[in-house]
Amino acid sequence: MRIENLRNIAIIAHVDHGKTTMVDKLLRATDAFRANQQVQERVLDSNDQERERGITILAKNISIEYKGVKINVIDTPGHADFGGEVERVLRMADGALLLVDAFEGPMPQTRFVLRHAIDTGLKIMIVINKIDRPGAEPERAYNDCLDLMADLGATDEQLEFAMEHVIFASAVNGFARLHPSDETMDMYPLLDMILDDMPAPDADPDAPLAMQCVTVDHSNFVGRIGIGRVWSGTIHAGDTLLVVKNDGSTQTAPVKQLFTFDYLGRTECNSVSAGDIAAVVGIEGTDIGDVYTDPASPVDLDPIEIDPPTLSIV
Ligand code: GDP
């Protein structure tokens, strides 16, 4: 079933093209939308809150809420990939925003992550940022993005989607437009486009649990923290999990603490359902690729198998 009140979106951007600013402005816009909520100073690369709470979870995911829909914003490492991190992280997403500076156009790092997003089959929206910059050429940057996607082997469907889904933005000024010369002075066109046309996850919260760990964080207080998307079923704090390792060996482990992402970063919760992203505390020695499932009804894991990590240098 479609989880209509959820979206999982990755942001792909070259360093300095405005990812942090964009996410900050989206948070502010949705905070304002929720009305009377105090606007939080919150940027992707701040982890002070976790530090205060003794949980140093560094993965840079956050989520925003807009018109009753939770949008998980999945940060992708912008650098060359060691151990297949980009591929794994992108698998948590159903769609991606390709964020590109209107003056500079797509850059080498954009190319690297974009290739993975295309291969993962994600729907890709193009966001041309910094259209306020003197000398910016938004249309040209946009065409360069389409050419690059074609070069990297995007399918006709992906290209068509990208042609129909482009936003021209100035994150620093907090606006997003359907055409560079529009008058819009807010971020809502981008948020509406995400809600309307990015796919909702297709998953069954009542099926047996299947979650795969794609990122591991470590805290001196709680040990290893396994982060990943719940593919089916629902994970609860207090559950006992069957953990299936990459080599096929298994162990059982308790869910001591469970976290979900929200606009403040990470929040402890009682359950996380299929389609959403969870952080699990309590699985000693958990590794990337581990599958968490229900000992009473372990799921067939083939569809979410992850290739052994590879070393790729671009
Ligand atoms: P990140 O490395 O992709 O996270 O980029 P940041 O969000 O940190 O932005 C890099 C620089 O670009 C900062 O100095 C921002 O203020 C600036 N910036 C971000 N968005 C815009 C924009 O829309 N227009 C202009 N002129 N500058 C921007």
mmCIF file of C-alpha atoms and ligand atoms in Angstrom:
data_model
loop_
_atom_site.group_PDB
_atom_site.id
_atom_site.type_symbol
_atom_site.label_atom_id
_atom_site.label_comp_id
_atom_site.label_asym_id
_atom_site.label_seq_id
_atom_site.Cartn_x
_atom_site.Cartn_y
_atom_site.Cartn_z
ATOM 1 C CA MET A 1 0.000 0.000 0.000
ATOM 2 C CA ARG A 2 1.105 3.573 -0.583
ATOM 3 C CA ILE A 3 2.122 5.382 2.588
ATOM 4 C CA GLU A 4 0.628 8.667 1.458
ATOM 5 C CA ASN A 5 1.744 10.719 4.440
ATOM 6 C CA LEU A 6 5.435 10.002 3.867
ATOM 7 C CA ARG A 7 8.153 10.879 1.330
ATOM 8 C CA ASN A 8 11.819 9.863 1.333
ATOM 9 C CA ILE A 9 13.917 12.332 -0.607
ATOM 10 C CA ALA A 10 17.682 12.447 -1.073
ATOM 11 C CA ILE A 11 19.469 15.705 -1.811
ATOM 12 C CA ILE A 12 22.318 15.557 -4.289
ATOM 13 C CA ALA A 13 24.573 18.597 -4.453
ATOM 14 C CA HIS A 14 28.114 19.667 -5.033
ATOM 15 C CA VAL A 15 29.704 21.254 -1.973
ATOM 16 C CA ASP A 16 28.697 24.940 -1.593
ATOM 17 C CA HIS A 17 25.799 24.744 -4.045
ATOM 18 C CA GLY A 18 23.476 25.457 -1.112
ATOM 19 C CA LYS A 19 22.223 22.183 0.356
ATOM 20 C CA THR A 20 22.456 23.306 3.980
ATOM 21 C CA THR A 21 20.822 26.646 3.249
ATOM 22 C CA MET A 22 18.044 24.987 1.252
ATOM 23 C CA VAL A 23 17.191 22.492 3.994
ATOM 24 C CA ASP A 24 17.259 25.245 6.594
ATOM 25 C CA LYS A 25 14.836 27.342 4.530
ATOM 26 C CA LEU A 26 12.532 24.364 3.943
ATOM 27 C CA LEU A 27 12.442 23.806 7.698
ATOM 28 C CA ARG A 28 11.596 27.436 8.326
ATOM 29 C CA ALA A 29 8.909 27.440 5.651
ATOM 30 C CA THR A 30 7.233 24.360 7.091
ATOM 31 C CA ASP A 31 7.602 25.654 10.630
ATOM 32 C CA ALA A 32 5.853 28.815 9.514
ATOM 33 C CA PHE A 33 3.245 26.720 7.759
ATOM 34 C CA ARG A 34 2.509 24.861 10.966
ATOM 35 C CA ALA A 35 1.929 28.293 12.459
ATOM 36 C CA ASN A 36 2.948 29.539 15.844
ATOM 37 C CA GLN A 37 5.663 26.973 16.058
ATOM 38 C CA GLN A 38 8.870 28.597 17.117
ATOM 39 C CA VAL A 39 11.284 28.755 14.205
ATOM 40 C CA GLN A 40 14.243 26.621 15.035
ATOM 41 C CA GLU A 41 17.775 27.441 14.114
ATOM 42 C CA ARG A 42 18.562 24.132 12.597
ATOM 43 C CA VAL A 43 20.994 23.262 9.869
ATOM 44 C CA LEU A 44 22.025 19.911 8.548
ATOM 45 C CA ASP A 45 25.483 19.965 9.987
ATOM 46 C CA SER A 46 24.522 20.765 13.564
ATOM 47 C CA ASN A 47 24.515 17.913 16.029
ATOM 48 C CA ASP A 48 24.554 19.848 19.270
ATOM 49 C CA GLN A 49 21.255 18.445 20.400
ATOM 50 C CA GLU A 50 22.358 14.872 20.123
ATOM 51 C CA ARG A 51 25.506 15.796 21.956
ATOM 52 C CA GLU A 52 23.530 17.299 24.803
ATOM 53 C CA ARG A 53 21.521 14.137 25.083
ATOM 54 C CA GLY A 54 24.618 11.973 25.023
ATOM 55 C CA ILE A 55 23.785 10.488 21.679
ATOM 56 C CA THR A 56 26.254 11.351 19.028
ATOM 57 C CA ILE A 57 24.351 10.209 16.016
ATOM 58 C CA LEU A 58 26.006 11.970 13.161
ATOM 59 C CA ALA A 59 23.978 10.877 10.159
ATOM 60 C CA LYS A 60 22.616 14.056 8.721
ATOM 61 C CA ASN A 61 19.045 13.089 8.046
ATOM 62 C CA ILE A 62 16.200 15.252 9.189
ATOM 63 C CA SER A 63 12.574 15.370 8.311
ATOM 64 C CA ILE A 64 10.144 18.169 7.649
ATOM 65 C CA GLU A 65 6.409 18.109 7.897
ATOM 66 C CA TYR A 66 4.223 19.847 5.345
ATOM 67 C CA LYS A 67 0.460 19.582 4.954
ATOM 68 C CA GLY A 68 0.421 16.520 7.191
ATOM 69 C CA VAL A 69 3.103 14.712 5.182
ATOM 70 C CA LYS A 70 6.442 13.777 6.700
ATOM 71 C CA ILE A 71 9.301 14.327 4.283
ATOM 72 C CA ASN A 72 12.504 12.543 5.261
ATOM 73 C CA VAL A 73 15.407 14.464 3.791
ATOM 74 C CA ILE A 74 18.287 12.077 3.334
ATOM 75 C CA ASP A 75 21.713 13.628 3.145
ATOM 76 C CA THR A 76 24.076 12.054 0.644
ATOM 77 C CA PRO A 77 27.804 12.246 1.092
ATOM 78 C CA GLY A 78 29.047 14.602 -1.600
ATOM 79 C CA HIS A 79 32.544 13.193 -1.712
ATOM 80 C CA ALA A 80 34.049 10.214 -3.512
ATOM 81 C CA ASP A 81 32.596 7.058 -2.171
ATOM 82 C CA PHE A 82 34.402 4.515 -0.052
ATOM 83 C CA GLY A 83 32.573 1.312 0.600
ATOM 84 C CA GLY A 84 29.465 2.040 -1.432
ATOM 85 C CA GLU A 85 28.049 4.522 1.098
ATOM 86 C CA VAL A 86 26.316 6.634 -1.522
ATOM 87 C CA GLU A 87 24.568 3.663 -3.082
ATOM 88 C CA ARG A 88 23.351 2.394 0.259
ATOM 89 C CA VAL A 89 22.091 5.743 1.446
ATOM 90 C CA LEU A 90 20.288 6.393 -1.833
ATOM 91 C CA ARG A 91 18.386 3.138 -1.440
ATOM 92 C CA MET A 92 16.485 4.700 1.448
ATOM 93 C CA ALA A 93 15.040 7.286 -0.945
ATOM 94 C CA ASP A 94 12.235 7.155 -3.509
ATOM 95 C CA GLY A 95 13.241 10.382 -5.167
ATOM 96 C CA ALA A 96 16.083 12.876 -5.295
ATOM 97 C CA LEU A 97 16.527 16.613 -5.587
ATOM 98 C CA LEU A 98 19.455 17.471 -7.814
ATOM 99 C CA LEU A 99 20.521 20.836 -6.433
ATOM 100 C CA VAL A 100 22.789 22.815 -8.753
ATOM 101 C CA ASP A 101 24.271 26.308 -8.614
ATOM 102 C CA ALA A 102 22.811 28.441 -11.433
ATOM 103 C CA PHE A 103 26.163 30.070 -12.040
ATOM 104 C CA GLU A 104 28.451 27.051 -11.870
ATOM 105 C CA GLY A 105 26.203 24.375 -13.322
ATOM 106 C CA PRO A 106 26.710 20.694 -12.506
ATOM 107 C CA MET A 107 30.141 19.840 -11.057
ATOM 108 C CA PRO A 108 32.144 16.604 -10.743
ATOM 109 C CA GLN A 109 30.662 15.642 -7.372
ATOM 110 C CA THR A 110 27.176 16.188 -8.714
ATOM 111 C CA ARG A 111 27.992 13.791 -11.488
ATOM 112 C CA PHE A 112 29.238 11.095 -9.157
ATOM 113 C CA VAL A 113 26.209 10.954 -6.881
ATOM 114 C CA LEU A 114 23.784 11.578 -9.740
ATOM 115 C CA ARG A 115 25.052 8.486 -11.521
ATOM 116 C CA HIS A 116 24.167 6.393 -8.477
ATOM 117 C CA ALA A 117 20.744 8.020 -8.172
ATOM 118 C CA ILE A 118 20.015 7.216 -11.810
ATOM 119 C CA ASP A 119 21.194 3.630 -11.403
ATOM 120 C CA THR A 120 19.032 3.270 -8.274
ATOM 121 C CA GLY A 121 16.041 4.253 -10.418
ATOM 122 C CA LEU A 122 15.094 7.314 -8.381
ATOM 123 C CA LYS A 123 12.788 10.014 -9.689
ATOM 124 C CA ILE A 124 14.926 13.132 -9.956
ATOM 125 C CA MET A 125 13.749 16.732 -9.620
ATOM 126 C CA ILE A 126 16.124 19.467 -10.693
ATOM 127 C CA VAL A 127 16.551 22.439 -8.388
ATOM 128 C CA ILE A 128 18.573 25.262 -9.882
ATOM 129 C CA ASN A 129 19.721 27.306 -6.892
ATOM 130 C CA LYS A 130 21.366 30.716 -6.505
ATOM 131 C CA ILE A 131 19.426 32.254 -9.401
ATOM 132 C CA ASP A 132 20.012 35.607 -7.668
ATOM 133 C CA ARG A 133 23.747 35.411 -8.395
ATOM 134 C CA PRO A 134 25.006 38.046 -10.825
ATOM 135 C CA GLY A 135 25.789 36.295 -14.103
ATOM 136 C CA ALA A 136 23.721 33.231 -13.191
ATOM 137 C CA GLU A 137 22.363 31.326 -16.172
ATOM 138 C CA PRO A 138 19.529 29.237 -14.744
ATOM 139 C CA GLU A 139 18.240 27.896 -18.076
ATOM 140 C CA ARG A 140 21.692 26.887 -19.137
ATOM 141 C CA ALA A 141 22.410 25.143 -15.816
ATOM 142 C CA TYR A 142 19.110 23.324 -16.171
ATOM 143 C CA ASN A 143 19.900 22.159 -19.721
ATOM 144 C CA ASP A 144 23.350 21.059 -18.588
ATOM 145 C CA CYS A 145 21.674 18.944 -15.877
ATOM 146 C CA LEU A 146 19.437 17.262 -18.444
ATOM 147 C CA ASP A 147 22.414 16.626 -20.744
ATOM 148 C CA LEU A 148 24.357 15.188 -17.837
ATOM 149 C CA MET A 149 21.478 12.897 -16.895
ATOM 150 C CA ALA A 150 21.290 11.662 -20.482
ATOM 151 C CA ASP A 151 25.072 11.109 -20.515
ATOM 152 C CA LEU A 152 24.841 9.079 -17.332
ATOM 153 C CA GLY A 153 22.238 6.776 -18.800
ATOM 154 C CA ALA A 154 19.005 8.141 -17.339
ATOM 155 C CA THR A 155 15.961 6.328 -18.687
ATOM 156 C CA ASP A 156 13.429 8.115 -20.877
ATOM 157 C CA GLU A 157 11.087 8.087 -17.904
ATOM 158 C CA GLN A 158 13.682 9.714 -15.638
ATOM 159 C CA LEU A 159 14.465 12.356 -18.268
ATOM 160 C CA GLU A 160 10.834 13.141 -18.861
ATOM 161 C CA PHE A 161 10.238 13.464 -15.141
ATOM 162 C CA ALA A 162 13.229 15.802 -14.771
ATOM 163 C CA MET A 163 11.976 17.930 -17.683
ATOM 164 C CA GLU A 164 8.595 18.313 -16.030
ATOM 165 C CA HIS A 165 9.964 18.899 -12.529
ATOM 166 C CA VAL A 166 12.334 21.808 -12.277
ATOM 167 C CA ILE A 167 12.462 24.541 -9.686
ATOM 168 C CA PHE A 168 14.450 27.761 -9.835
ATOM 169 C CA ALA A 169 15.437 28.889 -6.378
ATOM 170 C CA SER A 170 17.386 31.259 -4.270
ATOM 171 C CA ALA A 171 17.746 29.337 -1.037
ATOM 172 C CA VAL A 172 19.500 32.183 0.709
ATOM 173 C CA ASN A 173 16.565 34.482 -0.082
ATOM 174 C CA GLY A 174 14.028 31.759 0.670
ATOM 175 C CA PHE A 175 12.232 31.542 -2.655
ATOM 176 C CA ALA A 176 11.500 28.846 -5.208
ATOM 177 C CA ARG A 177 9.854 29.351 -8.623
ATOM 178 C CA LEU A 178 8.557 27.296 -11.509
ATOM 179 C CA HIS A 179 10.170 29.754 -13.955
ATOM 180 C CA PRO A 180 13.178 31.981 -13.258
ATOM 181 C CA SER A 181 11.130 35.145 -13.833
ATOM 182 C CA ASP A 182 8.125 34.203 -11.653
ATOM 183 C CA GLU A 183 7.238 36.415 -8.743
ATOM 184 C CA THR A 184 7.007 33.750 -6.044
ATOM 185 C CA MET A 185 8.733 34.766 -2.851
ATOM 186 C CA ASP A 186 8.487 31.595 -0.777
ATOM 187 C CA MET A 187 9.536 27.932 -0.750
ATOM 188 C CA TYR A 188 6.105 26.399 -1.205
ATOM 189 C CA PRO A 189 6.326 25.617 -4.978
ATOM 190 C CA LEU A 190 9.155 23.187 -4.176
ATOM 191 C CA LEU A 191 7.350 21.627 -1.217
ATOM 192 C CA ASP A 192 4.148 21.237 -3.226
ATOM 193 C CA MET A 193 6.020 19.606 -6.073
ATOM 194 C CA ILE A 194 7.575 17.094 -3.666
ATOM 195 C CA LEU A 195 4.188 16.271 -2.159
ATOM 196 C CA ASP A 196 2.380 16.078 -5.472
ATOM 197 C CA ASP A 197 4.855 14.170 -7.587
ATOM 198 C CA MET A 198 7.531 12.426 -5.542
ATOM 199 C CA PRO A 199 6.410 8.836 -4.998
ATOM 200 C CA ALA A 200 5.072 7.835 -1.599
ATOM 201 C CA PRO A 201 6.726 4.670 -0.262
ATOM 202 C CA ASP A 202 4.982 1.454 -1.216
ATOM 203 C CA ALA A 203 5.023 -0.783 1.860
ATOM 204 C CA ASP A 204 2.885 -2.767 4.292
ATOM 205 C CA PRO A 205 3.126 -1.782 7.969
ATOM 206 C CA ASP A 206 1.198 -4.920 8.984
ATOM 207 C CA ALA A 207 3.487 -7.401 7.224
ATOM 208 C CA PRO A 208 6.364 -9.119 9.070
ATOM 209 C CA LEU A 209 9.229 -6.784 9.926
ATOM 210 C CA ALA A 210 12.076 -6.238 7.496
ATOM 211 C CA MET A 211 14.544 -3.432 8.043
ATOM 212 C CA GLN A 212 18.037 -3.094 6.704
ATOM 213 C CA CYS A 213 20.840 -1.202 8.355
ATOM 214 C CA VAL A 214 22.554 1.097 5.841
ATOM 215 C CA THR A 215 24.428 3.409 8.187
ATOM 216 C CA VAL A 216 26.004 2.654 11.539
ATOM 217 C CA ASP A 217 26.627 5.336 14.093
ATOM 218 C CA HIS A 218 28.439 4.940 17.348
ATOM 219 C CA SER A 219 27.871 6.473 20.731
ATOM 220 C CA ASN A 220 30.045 5.986 23.789
ATOM 221 C CA PHE A 221 26.859 5.857 25.817
ATOM 222 C CA VAL A 222 24.740 3.397 23.866
ATOM 223 C CA GLY A 223 27.188 1.688 21.512
ATOM 224 C CA ARG A 224 26.317 1.015 17.921
ATOM 225 C CA ILE A 225 23.226 2.505 16.344
ATOM 226 C CA GLY A 226 21.808 0.893 13.223
ATOM 227 C CA ILE A 227 20.034 3.248 10.823
ATOM 228 C CA GLY A 228 17.959 2.248 7.846
ATOM 229 C CA ARG A 229 14.600 2.133 6.192
ATOM 230 C CA VAL A 230 11.863 -0.150 7.427
ATOM 231 C CA TRP A 231 10.847 -2.059 4.272
ATOM 232 C CA SER A 232 7.896 -3.886 5.738
ATOM 233 C CA GLY A 233 6.134 -4.273 9.066
ATOM 234 C CA THR A 234 6.655 -2.122 12.135
ATOM 235 C CA ILE A 235 9.563 -2.027 14.572
ATOM 236 C CA HIS A 236 8.798 -1.308 18.239
ATOM 237 C CA ALA A 237 10.930 -0.317 21.195
ATOM 238 C CA GLY A 238 11.241 -3.459 23.311
ATOM 239 C CA ASP A 239 10.966 -5.873 20.365
ATOM 240 C CA THR A 240 13.351 -8.779 20.118
ATOM 241 C CA LEU A 241 14.836 -8.879 16.630
ATOM 242 C CA LEU A 242 16.374 -11.583 14.553
ATOM 243 C CA VAL A 243 19.491 -10.020 13.032
ATOM 244 C CA VAL A 244 20.728 -11.595 9.809
ATOM 245 C CA LYS A 245 24.328 -10.719 9.006
ATOM 246 C CA ASN A 246 25.886 -10.404 5.554
ATOM 247 C CA ASP A 247 27.528 -13.831 5.939
ATOM 248 C CA GLY A 248 24.172 -15.432 6.698
ATOM 249 C CA SER A 249 24.793 -15.895 10.433
ATOM 250 C CA THR A 250 22.084 -14.759 12.831
ATOM 251 C CA GLN A 251 21.689 -13.417 16.353
ATOM 252 C CA THR A 252 18.802 -12.137 18.391
ATOM 253 C CA ALA A 253 18.924 -8.691 19.945
ATOM 254 C CA PRO A 254 16.623 -6.312 21.784
ATOM 255 C CA VAL A 255 15.504 -2.907 20.563
ATOM 256 C CA LYS A 256 16.604 -0.929 23.605
ATOM 257 C CA GLN A 257 15.801 2.444 22.123
ATOM 258 C CA LEU A 258 14.197 3.514 18.893
ATOM 259 C CA PHE A 259 14.467 6.845 17.112
ATOM 260 C CA THR A 260 12.729 8.485 14.202
ATOM 261 C CA PHE A 261 13.703 11.639 12.356
ATOM 262 C CA ASP A 262 11.840 14.868 12.766
ATOM 263 C CA TYR A 263 12.446 18.548 12.259
ATOM 264 C CA LEU A 264 14.713 18.708 15.281
ATOM 265 C CA GLY A 265 16.873 15.835 14.145
ATOM 266 C CA ARG A 266 16.227 12.617 15.975
ATOM 267 C CA THR A 267 13.470 11.835 18.420
ATOM 268 C CA GLU A 268 12.918 8.779 20.569
ATOM 269 C CA CYS A 269 9.705 6.945 19.782
ATOM 270 C CA ASN A 270 7.834 3.696 20.428
ATOM 271 C CA SER A 271 7.459 2.443 16.882
ATOM 272 C CA VAL A 272 8.500 3.095 13.293
ATOM 273 C CA SER A 273 6.452 1.688 10.417
ATOM 274 C CA ALA A 274 7.196 0.506 6.909
ATOM 275 C CA GLY A 275 8.385 3.229 4.557
ATOM 276 C CA ASP A 276 9.965 5.315 7.295
ATOM 277 C CA ILE A 277 13.561 5.514 8.516
ATOM 278 C CA ALA A 278 14.553 4.322 11.979
ATOM 279 C CA ALA A 279 17.625 4.396 14.210
ATOM 280 C CA VAL A 280 17.918 1.371 16.483
ATOM 281 C CA VAL A 281 19.921 1.148 19.700
ATOM 282 C CA GLY A 282 20.640 -2.214 21.313
ATOM 283 C CA ILE A 283 22.059 -4.410 18.588
ATOM 284 C CA GLU A 284 25.577 -5.133 19.689
ATOM 285 C CA GLY A 285 28.045 -5.349 16.834
ATOM 286 C CA THR A 286 25.529 -4.361 14.191
ATOM 287 C CA ASP A 287 26.989 -3.800 10.744
ATOM 288 C CA ILE A 288 26.017 -2.176 7.491
ATOM 289 C CA GLY A 289 23.877 -4.606 5.524
ATOM 290 C CA ASP A 290 22.412 -6.360 8.600
ATOM 291 C CA VAL A 291 18.768 -7.222 8.195
ATOM 292 C CA TYR A 292 16.472 -6.848 11.205
ATOM 293 C CA THR A 293 13.453 -9.070 11.176
ATOM 294 C CA ASP A 294 10.974 -10.857 13.431
ATOM 295 C CA PRO A 295 12.229 -14.186 14.871
ATOM 296 C CA ALA A 296 8.657 -15.534 14.676
ATOM 297 C CA SER A 297 8.300 -14.755 10.957
ATOM 298 C CA PRO A 298 11.632 -13.963 9.317
ATOM 299 C CA VAL A 299 11.156 -12.415 5.892
ATOM 300 C CA ASP A 300 12.606 -13.361 2.557
ATOM 301 C CA LEU A 301 15.513 -11.003 2.272
ATOM 302 C CA ASP A 302 16.379 -11.208 -1.413
ATOM 303 C CA PRO A 303 14.676 -8.034 -2.572
ATOM 304 C CA ILE A 304 16.689 -5.849 -0.236
ATOM 305 C CA GLU A 305 20.031 -7.592 -0.416
ATOM 306 C CA ILE A 306 22.944 -5.221 -0.547
ATOM 307 C CA ASP A 307 26.026 -5.944 -2.609
ATOM 308 C CA PRO A 308 29.204 -6.379 -0.629
ATOM 309 C CA PRO A 309 30.797 -2.979 -0.103
ATOM 310 C CA THR A 310 33.066 -2.029 -2.959
ATOM 311 C CA LEU A 311 35.852 0.473 -3.073
ATOM 312 C CA SER A 312 35.221 2.947 -5.826
ATOM 313 C CA ILE A 313 37.379 5.948 -6.491
ATOM 314 C CA VAL A 314 36.253 8.559 -8.957
HETATM 315 P P1 GDP B 1 26.371 23.314 1.008
HETATM 316 O O1 GDP B 1 27.845 23.106 1.084
HETATM 317 O O2 GDP B 1 25.802 22.741 -0.263
HETATM 318 O O3 GDP B 1 25.602 22.844 2.217
HETATM 319 O O4 GDP B 1 26.154 24.894 0.830
HETATM 320 P P2 GDP B 1 25.674 25.996 1.870
HETATM 321 O O5 GDP B 1 24.232 25.938 2.083
HETATM 322 O O6 GDP B 1 26.573 25.979 3.049
HETATM 323 O O7 GDP B 1 25.929 27.300 1.011
HETATM 324 C C1 GDP B 1 27.216 27.650 0.526
HETATM 325 C C2 GDP B 1 27.298 29.162 0.333
HETATM 326 O O8 GDP B 1 26.369 29.567 -0.682
HETATM 327 C C3 GDP B 1 26.904 29.934 1.575
HETATM 328 O O9 GDP B 1 27.729 31.059 1.666
HETATM 329 C C4 GDP B 1 25.462 30.336 1.303
HETATM 330 O O10 GDP B 1 25.079 31.518 1.967
HETATM 331 C C5 GDP B 1 25.489 30.543 -0.183
HETATM 332 N N1 GDP B 1 24.162 30.340 -0.787
HETATM 333 C C6 GDP B 1 23.267 29.341 -0.548
HETATM 334 N N2 GDP B 1 22.164 29.508 -1.288
HETATM 335 C C7 GDP B 1 22.356 30.626 -2.016
HETATM 336 C C8 GDP B 1 21.562 31.330 -2.978
HETATM 337 O O11 GDP B 1 20.442 30.968 -3.299
HETATM 338 N N3 GDP B 1 22.117 32.448 -3.519
HETATM 339 C C9 GDP B 1 23.351 32.895 -3.195
HETATM 340 N N4 GDP B 1 23.801 34.016 -3.791
HETATM 341 N N5 GDP B 1 24.123 32.269 -2.278
HETATM 342 C C10 GDP B 1 23.638 31.147 -1.704
#
